[in-house]
Short mmCIF file of C-alpha atoms in Angstrom, two decimals:
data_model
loop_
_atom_site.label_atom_id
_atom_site.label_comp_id
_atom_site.label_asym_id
_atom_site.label_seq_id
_atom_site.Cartn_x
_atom_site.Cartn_y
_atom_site.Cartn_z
CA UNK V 1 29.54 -22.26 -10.77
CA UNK V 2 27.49 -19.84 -8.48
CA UNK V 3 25.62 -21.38 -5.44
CA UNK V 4 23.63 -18.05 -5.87
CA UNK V 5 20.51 -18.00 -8.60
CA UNK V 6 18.40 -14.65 -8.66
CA UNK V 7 14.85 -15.96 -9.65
CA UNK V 8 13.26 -13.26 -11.31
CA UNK V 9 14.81 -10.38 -13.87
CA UNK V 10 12.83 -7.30 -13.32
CA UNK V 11 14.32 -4.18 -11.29
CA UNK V 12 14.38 -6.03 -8.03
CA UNK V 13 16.42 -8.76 -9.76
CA UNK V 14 18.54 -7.05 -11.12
CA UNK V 15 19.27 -4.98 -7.85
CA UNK V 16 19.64 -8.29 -6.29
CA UNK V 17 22.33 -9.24 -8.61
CA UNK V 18 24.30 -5.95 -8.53
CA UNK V 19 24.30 -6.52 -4.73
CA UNK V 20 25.44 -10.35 -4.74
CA UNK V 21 28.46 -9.18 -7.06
CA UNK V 22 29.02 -6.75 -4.98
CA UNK V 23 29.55 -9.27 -2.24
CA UNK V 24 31.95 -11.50 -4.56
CA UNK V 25 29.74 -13.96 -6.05
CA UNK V 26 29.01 -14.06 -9.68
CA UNK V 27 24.96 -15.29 -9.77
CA UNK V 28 22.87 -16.93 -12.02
CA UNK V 29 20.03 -14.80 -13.76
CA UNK V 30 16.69 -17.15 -13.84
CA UNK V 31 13.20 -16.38 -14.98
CA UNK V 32 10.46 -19.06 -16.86
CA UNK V 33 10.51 -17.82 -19.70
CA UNK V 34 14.12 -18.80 -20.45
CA UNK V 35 14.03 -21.54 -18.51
CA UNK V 36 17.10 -23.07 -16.22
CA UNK V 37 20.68 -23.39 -17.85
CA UNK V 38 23.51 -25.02 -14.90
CA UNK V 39 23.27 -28.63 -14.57
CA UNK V 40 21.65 -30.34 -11.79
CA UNK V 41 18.99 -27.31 -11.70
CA UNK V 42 18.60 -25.73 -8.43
CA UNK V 43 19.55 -28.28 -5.89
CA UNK V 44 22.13 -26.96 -3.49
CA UNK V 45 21.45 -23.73 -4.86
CA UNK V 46 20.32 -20.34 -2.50
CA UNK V 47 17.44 -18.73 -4.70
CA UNK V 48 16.85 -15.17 -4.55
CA UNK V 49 13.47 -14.47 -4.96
CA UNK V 50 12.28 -11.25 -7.06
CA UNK V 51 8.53 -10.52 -5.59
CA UNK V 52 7.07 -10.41 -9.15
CA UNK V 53 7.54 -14.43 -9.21
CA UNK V 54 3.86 -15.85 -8.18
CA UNK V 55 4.03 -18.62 -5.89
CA UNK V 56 2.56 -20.89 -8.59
CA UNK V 57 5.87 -20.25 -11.06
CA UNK V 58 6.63 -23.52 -12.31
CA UNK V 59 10.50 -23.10 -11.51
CA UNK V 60 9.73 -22.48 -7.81
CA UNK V 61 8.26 -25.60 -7.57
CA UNK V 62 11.00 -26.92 -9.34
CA UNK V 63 13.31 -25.33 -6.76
CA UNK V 64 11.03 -26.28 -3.71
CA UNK V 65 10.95 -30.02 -4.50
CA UNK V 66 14.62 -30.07 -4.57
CA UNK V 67 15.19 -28.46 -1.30
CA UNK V 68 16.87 -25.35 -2.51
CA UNK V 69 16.54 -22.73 -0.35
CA UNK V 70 14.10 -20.33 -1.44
CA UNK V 71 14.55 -16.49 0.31
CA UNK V 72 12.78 -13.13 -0.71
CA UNK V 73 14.40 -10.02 -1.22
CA UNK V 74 13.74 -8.69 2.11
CA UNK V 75 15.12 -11.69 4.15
CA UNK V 76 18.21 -11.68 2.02
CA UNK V 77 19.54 -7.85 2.39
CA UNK V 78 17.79 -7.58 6.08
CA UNK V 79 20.77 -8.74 7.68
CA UNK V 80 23.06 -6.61 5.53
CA UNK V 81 21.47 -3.36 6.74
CA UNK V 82 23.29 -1.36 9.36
CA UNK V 83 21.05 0.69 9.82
CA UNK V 84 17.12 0.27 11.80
CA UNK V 85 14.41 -0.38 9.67
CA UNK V 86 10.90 0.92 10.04
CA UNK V 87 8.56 -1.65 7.68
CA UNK V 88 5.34 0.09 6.30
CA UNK V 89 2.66 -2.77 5.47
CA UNK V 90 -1.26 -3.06 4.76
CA UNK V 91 -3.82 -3.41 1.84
CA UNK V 92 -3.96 0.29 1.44
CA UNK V 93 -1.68 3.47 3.09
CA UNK V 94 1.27 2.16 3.40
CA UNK V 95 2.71 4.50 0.69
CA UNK V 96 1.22 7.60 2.28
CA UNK V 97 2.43 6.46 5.62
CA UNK V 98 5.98 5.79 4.47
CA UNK V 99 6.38 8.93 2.85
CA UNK V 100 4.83 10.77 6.18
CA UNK V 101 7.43 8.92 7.85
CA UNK V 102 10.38 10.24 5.42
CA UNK V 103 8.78 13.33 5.63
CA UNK V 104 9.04 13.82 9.60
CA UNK V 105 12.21 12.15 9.94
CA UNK V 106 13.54 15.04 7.31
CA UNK V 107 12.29 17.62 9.37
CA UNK V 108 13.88 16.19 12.55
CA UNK V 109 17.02 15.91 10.50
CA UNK V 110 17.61 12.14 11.11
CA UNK V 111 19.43 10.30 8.51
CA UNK V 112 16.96 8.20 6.02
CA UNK V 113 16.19 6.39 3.01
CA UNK V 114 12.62 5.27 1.72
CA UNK V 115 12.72 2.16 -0.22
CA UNK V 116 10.72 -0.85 -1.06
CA UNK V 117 7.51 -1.27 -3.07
CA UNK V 118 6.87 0.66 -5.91
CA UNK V 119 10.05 2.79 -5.85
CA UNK V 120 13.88 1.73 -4.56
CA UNK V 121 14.53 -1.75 -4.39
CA UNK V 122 15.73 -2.26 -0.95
CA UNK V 123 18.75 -4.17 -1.99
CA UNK V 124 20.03 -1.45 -4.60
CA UNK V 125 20.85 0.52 -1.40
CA UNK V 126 21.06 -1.51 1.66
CA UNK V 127 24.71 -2.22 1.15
CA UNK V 128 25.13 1.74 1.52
CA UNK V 129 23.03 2.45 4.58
CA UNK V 130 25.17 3.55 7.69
CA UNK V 131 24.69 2.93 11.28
CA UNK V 132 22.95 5.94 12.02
CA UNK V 133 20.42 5.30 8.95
CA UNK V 134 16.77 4.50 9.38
CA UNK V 135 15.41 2.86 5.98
CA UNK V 136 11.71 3.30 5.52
CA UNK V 137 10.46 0.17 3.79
CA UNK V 138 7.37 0.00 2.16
CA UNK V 139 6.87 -3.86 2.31
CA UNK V 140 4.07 -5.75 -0.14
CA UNK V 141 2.85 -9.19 0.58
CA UNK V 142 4.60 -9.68 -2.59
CA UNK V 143 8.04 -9.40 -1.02
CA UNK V 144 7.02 -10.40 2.83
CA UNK V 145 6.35 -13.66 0.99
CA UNK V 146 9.17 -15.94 1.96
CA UNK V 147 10.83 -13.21 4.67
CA UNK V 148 10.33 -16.01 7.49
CA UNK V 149 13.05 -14.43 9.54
CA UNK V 150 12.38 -10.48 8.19
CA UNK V 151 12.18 -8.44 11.83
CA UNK V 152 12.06 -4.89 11.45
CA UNK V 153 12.92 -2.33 14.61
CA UNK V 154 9.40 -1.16 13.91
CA UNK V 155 6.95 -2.79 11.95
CA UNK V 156 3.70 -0.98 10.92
CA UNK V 157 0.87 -2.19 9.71
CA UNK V 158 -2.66 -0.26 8.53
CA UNK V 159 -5.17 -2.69 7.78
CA UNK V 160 -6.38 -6.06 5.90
CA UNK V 161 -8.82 -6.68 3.33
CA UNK V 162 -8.52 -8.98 0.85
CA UNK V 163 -6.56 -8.16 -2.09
CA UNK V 164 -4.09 -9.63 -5.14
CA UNK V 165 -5.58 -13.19 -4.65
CA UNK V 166 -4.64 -13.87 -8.18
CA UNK V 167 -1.48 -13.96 -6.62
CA UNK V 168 -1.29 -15.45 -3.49
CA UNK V 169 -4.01 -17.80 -4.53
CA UNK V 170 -6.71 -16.92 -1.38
CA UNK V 171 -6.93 -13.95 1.08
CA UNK V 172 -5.44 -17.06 3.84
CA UNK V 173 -1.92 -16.66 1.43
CA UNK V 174 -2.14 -12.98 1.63
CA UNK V 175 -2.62 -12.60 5.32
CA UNK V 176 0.71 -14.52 6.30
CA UNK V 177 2.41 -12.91 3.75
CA UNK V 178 1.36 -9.52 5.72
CA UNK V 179 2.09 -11.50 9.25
CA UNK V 180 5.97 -11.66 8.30
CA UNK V 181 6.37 -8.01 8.98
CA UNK V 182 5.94 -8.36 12.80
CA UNK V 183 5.81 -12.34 13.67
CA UNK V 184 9.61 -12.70 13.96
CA UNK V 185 10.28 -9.50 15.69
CA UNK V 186 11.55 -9.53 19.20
CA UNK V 187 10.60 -8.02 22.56
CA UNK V 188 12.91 -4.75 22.38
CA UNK V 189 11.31 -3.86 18.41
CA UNK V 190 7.50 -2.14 18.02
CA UNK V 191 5.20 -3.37 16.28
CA UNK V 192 2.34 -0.66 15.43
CA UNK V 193 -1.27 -1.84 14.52
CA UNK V 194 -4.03 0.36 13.45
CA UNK V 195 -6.75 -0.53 16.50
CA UNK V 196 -9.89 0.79 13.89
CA UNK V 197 -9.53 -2.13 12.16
CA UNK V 198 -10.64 -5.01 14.40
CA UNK V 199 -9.49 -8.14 12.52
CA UNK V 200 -5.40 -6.42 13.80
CA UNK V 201 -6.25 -7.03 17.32
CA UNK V 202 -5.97 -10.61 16.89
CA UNK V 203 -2.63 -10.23 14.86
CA UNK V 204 -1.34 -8.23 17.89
CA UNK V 205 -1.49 -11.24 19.74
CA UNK V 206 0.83 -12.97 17.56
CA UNK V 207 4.00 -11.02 18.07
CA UNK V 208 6.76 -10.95 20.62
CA UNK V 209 7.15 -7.21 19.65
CA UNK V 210 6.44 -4.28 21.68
CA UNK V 211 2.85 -3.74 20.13
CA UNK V 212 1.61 -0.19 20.02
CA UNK V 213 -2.30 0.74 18.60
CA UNK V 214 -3.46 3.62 17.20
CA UNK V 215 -6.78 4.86 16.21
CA UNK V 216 -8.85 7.43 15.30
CA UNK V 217 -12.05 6.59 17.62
CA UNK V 218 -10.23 4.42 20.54
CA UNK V 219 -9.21 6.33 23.84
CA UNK V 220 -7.52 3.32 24.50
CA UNK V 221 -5.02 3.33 21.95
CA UNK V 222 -1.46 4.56 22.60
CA UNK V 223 -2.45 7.35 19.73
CA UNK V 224 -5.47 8.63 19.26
CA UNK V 225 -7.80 11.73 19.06
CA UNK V 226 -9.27 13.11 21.57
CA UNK V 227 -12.65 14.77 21.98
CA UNK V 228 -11.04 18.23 21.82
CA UNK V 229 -8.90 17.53 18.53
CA UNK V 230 -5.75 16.82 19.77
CA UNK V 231 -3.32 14.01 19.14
CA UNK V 232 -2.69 11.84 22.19
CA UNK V 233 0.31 9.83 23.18
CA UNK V 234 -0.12 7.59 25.61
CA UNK V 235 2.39 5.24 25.64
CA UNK V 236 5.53 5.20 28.14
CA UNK V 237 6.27 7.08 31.06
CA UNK V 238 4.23 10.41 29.72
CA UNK V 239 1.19 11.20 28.84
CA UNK V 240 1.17 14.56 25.97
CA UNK V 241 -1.40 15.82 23.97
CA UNK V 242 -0.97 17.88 20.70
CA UNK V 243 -3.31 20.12 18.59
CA UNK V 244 -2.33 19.12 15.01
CA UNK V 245 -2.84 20.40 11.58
CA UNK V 246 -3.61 17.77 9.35
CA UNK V 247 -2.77 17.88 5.66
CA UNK V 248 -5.87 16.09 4.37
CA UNK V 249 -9.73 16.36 5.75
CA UNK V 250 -10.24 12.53 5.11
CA UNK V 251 -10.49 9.99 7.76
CA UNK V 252 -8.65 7.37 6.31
CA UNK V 253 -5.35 9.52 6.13
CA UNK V 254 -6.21 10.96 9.51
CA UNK V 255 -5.44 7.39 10.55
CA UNK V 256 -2.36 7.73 7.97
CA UNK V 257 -1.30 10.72 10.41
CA UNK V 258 -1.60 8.86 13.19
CA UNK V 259 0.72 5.37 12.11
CA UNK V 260 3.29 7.60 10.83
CA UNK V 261 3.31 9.35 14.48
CA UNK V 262 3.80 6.09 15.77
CA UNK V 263 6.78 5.01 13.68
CA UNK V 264 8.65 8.28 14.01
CA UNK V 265 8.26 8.49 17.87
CA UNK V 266 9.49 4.93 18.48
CA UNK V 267 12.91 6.14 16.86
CA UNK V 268 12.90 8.99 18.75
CA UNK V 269 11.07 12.07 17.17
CA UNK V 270 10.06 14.48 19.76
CA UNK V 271 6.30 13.50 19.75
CA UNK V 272 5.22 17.31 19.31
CA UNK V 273 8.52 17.62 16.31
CA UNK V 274 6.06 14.66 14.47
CA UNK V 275 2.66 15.94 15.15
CA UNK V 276 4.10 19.66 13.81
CA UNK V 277 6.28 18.02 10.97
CA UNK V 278 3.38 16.70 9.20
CA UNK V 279 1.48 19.75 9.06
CA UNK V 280 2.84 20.77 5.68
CA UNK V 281 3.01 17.37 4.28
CA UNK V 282 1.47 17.14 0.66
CA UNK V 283 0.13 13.98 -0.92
CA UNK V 284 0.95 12.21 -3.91
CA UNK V 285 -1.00 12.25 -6.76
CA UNK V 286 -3.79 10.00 -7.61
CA UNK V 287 -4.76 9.58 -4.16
CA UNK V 288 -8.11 11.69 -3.76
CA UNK V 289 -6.45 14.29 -6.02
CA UNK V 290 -8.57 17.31 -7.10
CA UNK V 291 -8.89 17.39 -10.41
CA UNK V 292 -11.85 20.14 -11.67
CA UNK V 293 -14.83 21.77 -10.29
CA UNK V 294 -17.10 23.11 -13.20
CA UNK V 295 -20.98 23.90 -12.79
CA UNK V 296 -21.46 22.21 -9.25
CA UNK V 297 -19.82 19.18 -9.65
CA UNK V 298 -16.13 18.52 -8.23
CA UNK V 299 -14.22 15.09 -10.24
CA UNK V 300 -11.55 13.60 -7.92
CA UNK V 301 -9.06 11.21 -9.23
CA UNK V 302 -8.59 8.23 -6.84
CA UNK V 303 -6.77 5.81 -9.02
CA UNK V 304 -4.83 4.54 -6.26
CA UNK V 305 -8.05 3.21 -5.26
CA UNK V 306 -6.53 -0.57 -6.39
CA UNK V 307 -8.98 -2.41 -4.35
CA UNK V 308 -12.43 -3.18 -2.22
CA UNK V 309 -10.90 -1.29 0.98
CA UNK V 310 -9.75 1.52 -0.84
CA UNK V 311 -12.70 2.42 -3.16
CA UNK V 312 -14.79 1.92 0.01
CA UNK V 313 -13.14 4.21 1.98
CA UNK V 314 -12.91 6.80 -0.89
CA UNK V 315 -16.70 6.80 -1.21
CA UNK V 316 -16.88 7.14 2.76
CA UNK V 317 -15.48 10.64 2.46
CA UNK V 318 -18.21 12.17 1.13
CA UNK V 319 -21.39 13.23 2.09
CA UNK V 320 -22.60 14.77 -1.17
CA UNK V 321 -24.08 13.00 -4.26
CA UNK V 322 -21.85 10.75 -5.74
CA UNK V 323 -21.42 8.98 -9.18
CA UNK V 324 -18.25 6.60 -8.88
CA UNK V 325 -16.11 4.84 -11.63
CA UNK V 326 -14.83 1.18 -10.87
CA UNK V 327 -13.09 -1.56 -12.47
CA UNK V 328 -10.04 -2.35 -14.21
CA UNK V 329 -7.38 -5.08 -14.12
CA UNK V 330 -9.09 -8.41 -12.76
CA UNK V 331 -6.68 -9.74 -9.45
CA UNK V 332 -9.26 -12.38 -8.60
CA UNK V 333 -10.98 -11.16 -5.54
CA UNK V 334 -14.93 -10.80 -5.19
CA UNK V 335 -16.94 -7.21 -5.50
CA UNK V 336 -19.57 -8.04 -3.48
CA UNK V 337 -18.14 -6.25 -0.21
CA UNK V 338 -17.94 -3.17 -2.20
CA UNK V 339 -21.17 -2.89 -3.35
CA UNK V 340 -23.30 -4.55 -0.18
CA UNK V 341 -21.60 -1.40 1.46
CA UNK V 342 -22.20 1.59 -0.33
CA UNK V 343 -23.38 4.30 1.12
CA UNK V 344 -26.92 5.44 -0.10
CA UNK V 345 -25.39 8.55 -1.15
CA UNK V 346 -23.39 7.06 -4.14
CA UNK V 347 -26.09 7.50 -7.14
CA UNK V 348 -24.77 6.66 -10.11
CA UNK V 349 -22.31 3.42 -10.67
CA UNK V 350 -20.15 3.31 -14.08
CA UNK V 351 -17.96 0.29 -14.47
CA UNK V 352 -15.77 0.15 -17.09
CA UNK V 353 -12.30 -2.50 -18.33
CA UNK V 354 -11.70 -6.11 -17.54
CA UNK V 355 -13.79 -6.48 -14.57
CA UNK V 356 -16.82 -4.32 -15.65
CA UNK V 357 -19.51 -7.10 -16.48
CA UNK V 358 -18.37 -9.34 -13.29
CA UNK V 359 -18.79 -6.69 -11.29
CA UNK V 360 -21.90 -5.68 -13.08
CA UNK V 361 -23.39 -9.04 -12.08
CA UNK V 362 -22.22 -8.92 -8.66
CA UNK V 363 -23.48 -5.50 -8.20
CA UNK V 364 -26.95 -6.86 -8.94
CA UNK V 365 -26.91 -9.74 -6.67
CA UNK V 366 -26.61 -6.50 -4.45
CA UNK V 367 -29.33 -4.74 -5.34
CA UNK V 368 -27.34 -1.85 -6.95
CA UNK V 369 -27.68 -0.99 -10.71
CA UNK V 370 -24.16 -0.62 -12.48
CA UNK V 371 -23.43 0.47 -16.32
CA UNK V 372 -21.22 -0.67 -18.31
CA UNK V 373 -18.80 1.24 -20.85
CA UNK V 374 -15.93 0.81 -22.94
CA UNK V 375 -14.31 4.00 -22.93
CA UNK V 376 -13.89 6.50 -20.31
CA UNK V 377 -15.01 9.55 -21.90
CA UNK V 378 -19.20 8.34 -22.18
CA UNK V 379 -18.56 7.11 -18.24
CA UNK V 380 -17.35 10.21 -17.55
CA UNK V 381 -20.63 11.97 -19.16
CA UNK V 382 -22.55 9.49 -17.73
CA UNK V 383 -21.31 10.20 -14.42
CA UNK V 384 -21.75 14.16 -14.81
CA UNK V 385 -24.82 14.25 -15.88
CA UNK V 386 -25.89 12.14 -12.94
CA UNK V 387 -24.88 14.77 -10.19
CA UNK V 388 -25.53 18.11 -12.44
CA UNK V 389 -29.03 18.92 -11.29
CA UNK V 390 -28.06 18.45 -7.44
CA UNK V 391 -24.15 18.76 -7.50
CA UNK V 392 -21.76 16.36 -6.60
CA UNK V 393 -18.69 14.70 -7.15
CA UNK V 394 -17.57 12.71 -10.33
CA UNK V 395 -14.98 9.98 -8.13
CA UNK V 396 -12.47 7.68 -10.16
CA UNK V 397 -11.99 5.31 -7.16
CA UNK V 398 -11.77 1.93 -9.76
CA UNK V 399 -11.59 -1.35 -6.94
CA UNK V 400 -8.59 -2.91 -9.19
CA UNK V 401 -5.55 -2.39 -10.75
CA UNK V 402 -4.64 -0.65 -13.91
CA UNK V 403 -3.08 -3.23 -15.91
CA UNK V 404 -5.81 -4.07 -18.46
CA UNK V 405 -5.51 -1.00 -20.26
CA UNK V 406 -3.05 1.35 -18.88
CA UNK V 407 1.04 1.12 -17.12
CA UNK V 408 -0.09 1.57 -13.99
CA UNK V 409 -2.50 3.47 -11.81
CA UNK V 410 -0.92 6.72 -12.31
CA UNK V 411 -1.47 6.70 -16.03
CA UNK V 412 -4.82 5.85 -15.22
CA UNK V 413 -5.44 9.26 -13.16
CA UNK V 414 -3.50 11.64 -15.96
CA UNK V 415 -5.81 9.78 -18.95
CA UNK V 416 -8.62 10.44 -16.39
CA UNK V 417 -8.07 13.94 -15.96
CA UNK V 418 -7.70 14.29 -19.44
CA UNK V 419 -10.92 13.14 -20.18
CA UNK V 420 -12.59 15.78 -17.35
CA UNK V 421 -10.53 18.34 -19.04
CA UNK V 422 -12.49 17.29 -22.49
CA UNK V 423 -15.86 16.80 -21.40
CA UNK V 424 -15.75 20.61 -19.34
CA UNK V 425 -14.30 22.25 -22.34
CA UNK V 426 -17.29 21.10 -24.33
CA UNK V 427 -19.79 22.43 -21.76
CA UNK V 428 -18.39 25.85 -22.32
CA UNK V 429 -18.97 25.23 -25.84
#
């Protein structure tokens, strides 16, 4: 019988399980809903943990009072990996900033692999990767959750705001879930904080890592911009400055810029080579995607926009009129930071799915006036109609996940942009 038992039968399980057989070992496949077959359950055993098990899974506790050791995906294969790893956390960015990595890394012709959240399970690869490999991770707080001895050569992380509390069971949980991707690093690895986000500095303090800040408003970062434009490195033996071309006119991928700088100079891009590289970078869609302009008003599809942080800093990037569509999938956490912080310019407030009447209420305890509707299409309307007499933009940034009524967020954006496409052609009617 197996001393190995992969909790969890999803894709990352059943990476997980390719990868144990790989190693000799014949595992056991567990999840709840088919409950635990070997006798004498899981004492004794080494459980692989899949990061879609919640910490409140009643076999985990079954597994934790009987001393079996419990280890997540990324603490398992992280000692299996030959070659560095550069580990991409935060509530929102990390995907942009691991791709940005990849991206430079390609240009500089280095030898890499992006993995983790969302995409490649780490452990369908990391048996594969060579010495001369660097793996870009994108790392959740689903899967730093039980890495206790996970130290990337760099770790990266772009903010914290409270998210997936559902989950974790409060924004405490979360945060030292996040913590695992730089508190067991050593002095020779980096560990790369964003300094804009003040609630990091005190994280910083934390680690026995090399720590490296960057920021978009701090001349006392190691990266930052100057008052001219340019990039600055600051970090090491040499000052250099760069003028670069950034892909995007947003701050918050600006910053995005500037952490993937970071991660590719501290395994040895040219700083200038990473600067350049990510001039011709292009961003994946649903993230502040343009999706019509028609009769003065632009729609932009943010339905990557999962959470408080994210919607807030979509609204931040405009200056313009501004009807927004929220809500979705409910993950627990509170609205009110959301809406005691928008910016006087957003007019017009449509909520619509699981969430919309909570965050209805809590929009009032705010002071701001949100409607409610069950289909996308009259939001949409709603919305346009709002901004047509002054211009605007119609933004789909929604403060939650997708999952009460669509796959995921991407489906979320397409149906979206369907919808725009609809309510134009009928204007030209």
């Amino acid at each position: 019988m197996s001393d190995i038992v992969i909790y969890g039968t999803g894709k990352t399980g059943q990476s997980l399980a390719q990868l144990v057989k790989r190693r000799g070992d014949n595992p056991i496949m567990y999840d709840d809903e088919h409950g635990f077959v070997p006798s004498g359950g899981f004492c004794g055993k080494t459980v692989l943990l899949s990061p879609g098990v919640p910490p409140d899974a009643k076999g985990l506790a079954e597994a934790n009072r009987c001393g079996a050791h419990v280890v997540s995906e990324l603490m398992y294969c992280m000692p299996l990996c030959k070659g560095q790893v550069i580990s991409v956390t935060g509530t929102n960015g990390k995907t942009t900033v691991c791709r940005m990595i990849k991206h430079v890394l390609d240009k500089a012709c280095y030898p890499s692999r992006l993995l983790g959240n969302g995409g490649v399970p780490f452990s369908s690869e990391v048996a594969d990767v060579a010495e001369d490999e660097t793996v870009v991770l994108e790392s959740s707080s689903f899967q730093l959750r039980n890495a206790d001895n996970f130290a990337p050569q760099v770790s990266v992380v772009t903010n914290l705001a409270p998210d997936h509390i559902t989950y974790h069971g409060n924004y405490a949980a979360y945060v030292r879930a996040k913590c695992n991707n730089f508190l067991h690093q050593n002095p020779n690895q980096f560990a790369v904080f964003n300094a804009d986000d003040k609630d990091l500095f005190i994280f910083a303090l934390h680690t026995k890592s090399r720590v490296v800040f960057y920021s978009l408003t701090d001349k006392n970062a190691n990266c930052f911009v100057d008052d001219d434009g340019f990039v600055v490195w600051n970090y090491g033996a040499k000052k250099q400055r760069v003028k670069p071309c950034f892909p995007s006119p947003y701050a918050h991928n600006k910053s995005n810029f500037l952490a993937a700088v970071c991660a590719s100079v501290l395994v040895g891009v040219p700083f200038a080579d990473a600067v350049e590289a990510l001039a011709d970078f292009v961003f994946s869609p649903h993230r502040m995607q343009f999706v019509a302009e028609s009769r003065g008003v632009t729609f932009v599809d943010d339905s990557k926009g999962t959470n408080v942080a994210a919607t807030l800093a979509a609204v931040s990037c405009f200056t313009c009129p501004v009807a927004l569509i929220v809500g979705g999938y409910d993950k627990g956490g509170s609205f009110l930071p959301v809406f005691s912080a928008l910016p006087h310019n957003v007019v017009f407030v449509a909520a619509i799915g699981q969430t919309a009447t909570r965050m209805q209420k809590q929009a009032a305890a705010c002071g701001v006036s949100v409607q409610v509707f069950d289909h996308y299409k009259p939001a949409v309307i709603a919305c346009r109609s709002s901004v047509s007499e002054t211009g605007g933009v119609v933004l789909l940034s929604n403060a939650c996940a997708s999952f009460d009524m669509f796959d995921g967020y991407a489906q979320r954006g397409e149906y979206f942009a369907g919808v725009v496409k609809e309510v134009i052609d009928a204007e030209k009617k």
